[in-house]
Amino acid sequence: MALSAQQIPRWFNSVKLRSLINTVQLTKRFTRPGRTLLHGFSAQPQMSSDNCFLQWGFKTYKTSSLWNSSQTTSSGSQENNSAQSTLLPLTNEQSEKTGKIPSFDSEVFLEELDDLPPLSPMQPISEEEAIQIIAAPPLPPSSFTLRDYVDHSETLQKLVLLGVDLSKIEKHPDAANLLLRLDFEKDIKQILLFLKDVGIEDNQLGAFLTKNYAIFSQDLENMKTRVAYLHSKNFSKADVAQMVRKAPFLLNFSVERLDNRLGFFQKELQLSVKKTRELVVRLPRLLTGSLEPVKENMKVYHLELGFKHNEIQHMITKIPKMLTANKRKLTETFDYVHNVMSIPHHIIVKFPQFLNRNYRI
């Protein structure tokens, strides 16, 4: 039976809807793609449903166009014949297409899921579903160790990979809180690149950051200014790298602090600029430590041990650690060397290592 032009779109929509329903039902029963289904239907995952429907629509439109053109050029009897002959290929094509139902990809089902109402968090669930829910343990509000936070913090994980000893840092609550608030990409990465540029090697970063974790609270531009200041005082890049490795807190001090320290040693010890630079390169903690032990030992060498100023100057340029030695240990060692071993002052000045050794007194 031939279809009129008004019935063709309705027929097409009914075929499309019926094919969609059948395909959804079949795909729910049979999940393997390409397997032969009931009555010779085959689900082909490579073919999109939209493409098949587009082809059916195109051929229907073509059939309708041919039928309209034949209607305007022929008589009444010829119109019926031409309409039937024109619609016969459509009937054949329909039978061929119904032999194969295209499968629908995940996009079709996603569109259907979008139409579903959202699940309510207050919706009751069964006991079996509740048992299957796996919830991650919550972070403790407070802890005595950073171990509880490592699995949840990318920053702590990367610091561990760098060799940072978190067991030493967690002894300082302020430091632990600082690390937990930091973002590795925003707050730490640029400082690590800066330290590498200064001269800290990859295998030295862990030990450096374990000692000077407070560097993450320093302003990067201020630290670059401090390095530039040292270069302006004719410290080479190798000198600065050595000083930073031996005294990790060096970059935490302001330019004014560094300048005052250099001026103090140059004035008190009456050293030249070159001698002062060599002194702090060999013992950079002179720039970061307290000046009280230095001042106290200067008095001990001069007043208690009887060394002249130029002799003190000579000894400390050879062994800078004599400036920070323990006062009690220093006097006991000198008493043993000078009074028991009977070594005079001028020999001790020539070989100051005598005062830098441990003796069983």
mmCIF file with all atom_site columns, N, CA and C in Angstrom, residues 50 98 124 183 199 207 223 226 235 242 309 311 334:
data_model
loop_
_atom_site.group_PDB
_atom_site.id
_atom_site.type_symbol
_atom_site.label_atom_id
_atom_site.label_alt_id
_atom_site.label_comp_id
_atom_site.label_asym_id
_atom_site.label_entity_id
_atom_site.label_seq_id
_atom_site.pdbx_PDB_ins_code
_atom_site.Cartn_x
_atom_site.Cartn_y
_atom_site.Cartn_z
_atom_site.occupancy
_atom_site.B_iso_or_equiv
_atom_site.pdbx_formal_charge
_atom_site.auth_seq_id
_atom_site.auth_comp_id
_atom_site.auth_asym_id
_atom_site.auth_atom_id
_atom_site.pdbx_PDB_model_num
ATOM 1  N N  . ASP A 1 50  ? 22.941 7.564  14.957 1.00 0.00 ? 50  ASP A N  1
ATOM 2  C CA . ASP A 1 50  ? 22.578 8.826  14.316 1.00 0.00 ? 50  ASP A CA 1
ATOM 3  C C  . ASP A 1 50  ? 22.830 8.769  12.814 1.00 0.00 ? 50  ASP A C  1
ATOM 4  N N  . THR A 1 98  ? 15.841 -3.119 8.418  1.00 0.00 ? 98  THR A N  1
ATOM 5  C CA . THR A 1 98  ? 15.328 -3.749 9.629  1.00 0.00 ? 98  THR A CA 1
ATOM 6  C C  . THR A 1 98  ? 16.054 -5.039 9.934  1.00 0.00 ? 98  THR A C  1
ATOM 7  N N  . PRO A 1 124 ? 17.178 6.927  51.238 1.00 0.00 ? 124 PRO A N  1
ATOM 8  C CA . PRO A 1 124 ? 17.592 5.747  52.024 1.00 0.00 ? 124 PRO A CA 1
ATOM 9  C C  . PRO A 1 124 ? 18.198 4.679  51.138 1.00 0.00 ? 124 PRO A C  1
ATOM 10 N N  . ASP A 1 183 ? 52.008 25.062 49.183 1.00 0.00 ? 183 ASP A N  1
ATOM 11 C CA . ASP A 1 183 ? 51.740 24.381 47.923 1.00 0.00 ? 183 ASP A CA 1
ATOM 12 C C  . ASP A 1 183 ? 53.066 24.200 47.192 1.00 0.00 ? 183 ASP A C  1
ATOM 13 N N  . GLY A 1 199 ? 73.998 26.978 43.922 1.00 0.00 ? 199 GLY A N  1
ATOM 14 C CA . GLY A 1 199 ? 75.067 25.986 43.936 1.00 0.00 ? 199 GLY A CA 1
ATOM 15 C C  . GLY A 1 199 ? 74.784 24.765 44.780 1.00 0.00 ? 199 GLY A C  1
ATOM 16 N N  . ALA A 1 207 ? 69.307 17.453 53.047 1.00 0.00 ? 207 ALA A N  1
ATOM 17 C CA . ALA A 1 207 ? 69.948 17.856 54.297 1.00 0.00 ? 207 ALA A CA 1
ATOM 18 C C  . ALA A 1 207 ? 69.826 19.358 54.521 1.00 0.00 ? 207 ALA A C  1
ATOM 19 N N  . MET A 1 223 ? 66.097 37.048 49.083 1.00 0.00 ? 223 MET A N  1
ATOM 20 C CA . MET A 1 223 ? 67.234 36.124 49.070 1.00 0.00 ? 223 MET A CA 1
ATOM 21 C C  . MET A 1 223 ? 68.119 36.368 47.853 1.00 0.00 ? 223 MET A C  1
ATOM 22 N N  . ARG A 1 226 ? 70.354 39.225 48.697 1.00 0.00 ? 226 ARG A N  1
ATOM 23 C CA . ARG A 1 226 ? 71.460 38.872 49.588 1.00 0.00 ? 226 ARG A CA 1
ATOM 24 C C  . ARG A 1 226 ? 72.594 38.198 48.828 1.00 0.00 ? 226 ARG A C  1
ATOM 25 N N  . PHE A 1 235 ? 82.783 38.032 46.552 1.00 0.00 ? 235 PHE A N  1
ATOM 26 C CA . PHE A 1 235 ? 82.670 36.596 46.818 1.00 0.00 ? 235 PHE A CA 1
ATOM 27 C C  . PHE A 1 235 ? 82.295 35.913 45.508 1.00 0.00 ? 235 PHE A C  1
ATOM 28 N N  . GLN A 1 242 ? 79.663 27.464 48.735 1.00 0.00 ? 242 GLN A N  1
ATOM 29 C CA . GLN A 1 242 ? 80.289 26.817 49.893 1.00 0.00 ? 242 GLN A CA 1
ATOM 30 C C  . GLN A 1 242 ? 79.753 27.385 51.198 1.00 0.00 ? 242 GLN A C  1
ATOM 31 N N  . HIS A 1 309 ? 98.048 40.657 70.219 1.00 0.00 ? 309 HIS A N  1
ATOM 32 C CA . HIS A 1 309 ? 96.981 40.828 69.235 1.00 0.00 ? 309 HIS A CA 1
ATOM 33 C C  . HIS A 1 309 ? 97.383 40.259 67.883 1.00 0.00 ? 309 HIS A C  1
ATOM 34 N N  . GLU A 1 311 ? 99.447 37.878 67.377 1.00 0.00 ? 311 GLU A N  1
ATOM 35 C CA . GLU A 1 311 ? 99.505 36.415 67.493 1.00 0.00 ? 311 GLU A CA 1
ATOM 36 C C  . GLU A 1 311 ? 98.093 35.824 67.404 1.00 0.00 ? 311 GLU A C  1
ATOM 37 N N  . PHE A 1 334 ? 94.990 24.712 76.820 1.00 0.00 ? 334 PHE A N  1
ATOM 38 C CA . PHE A 1 334 ? 96.178 25.560 76.871 1.00 0.00 ? 334 PHE A CA 1
ATOM 39 C C  . PHE A 1 334 ? 97.013 25.247 78.121 1.00 0.00 ? 334 PHE A C  1
#
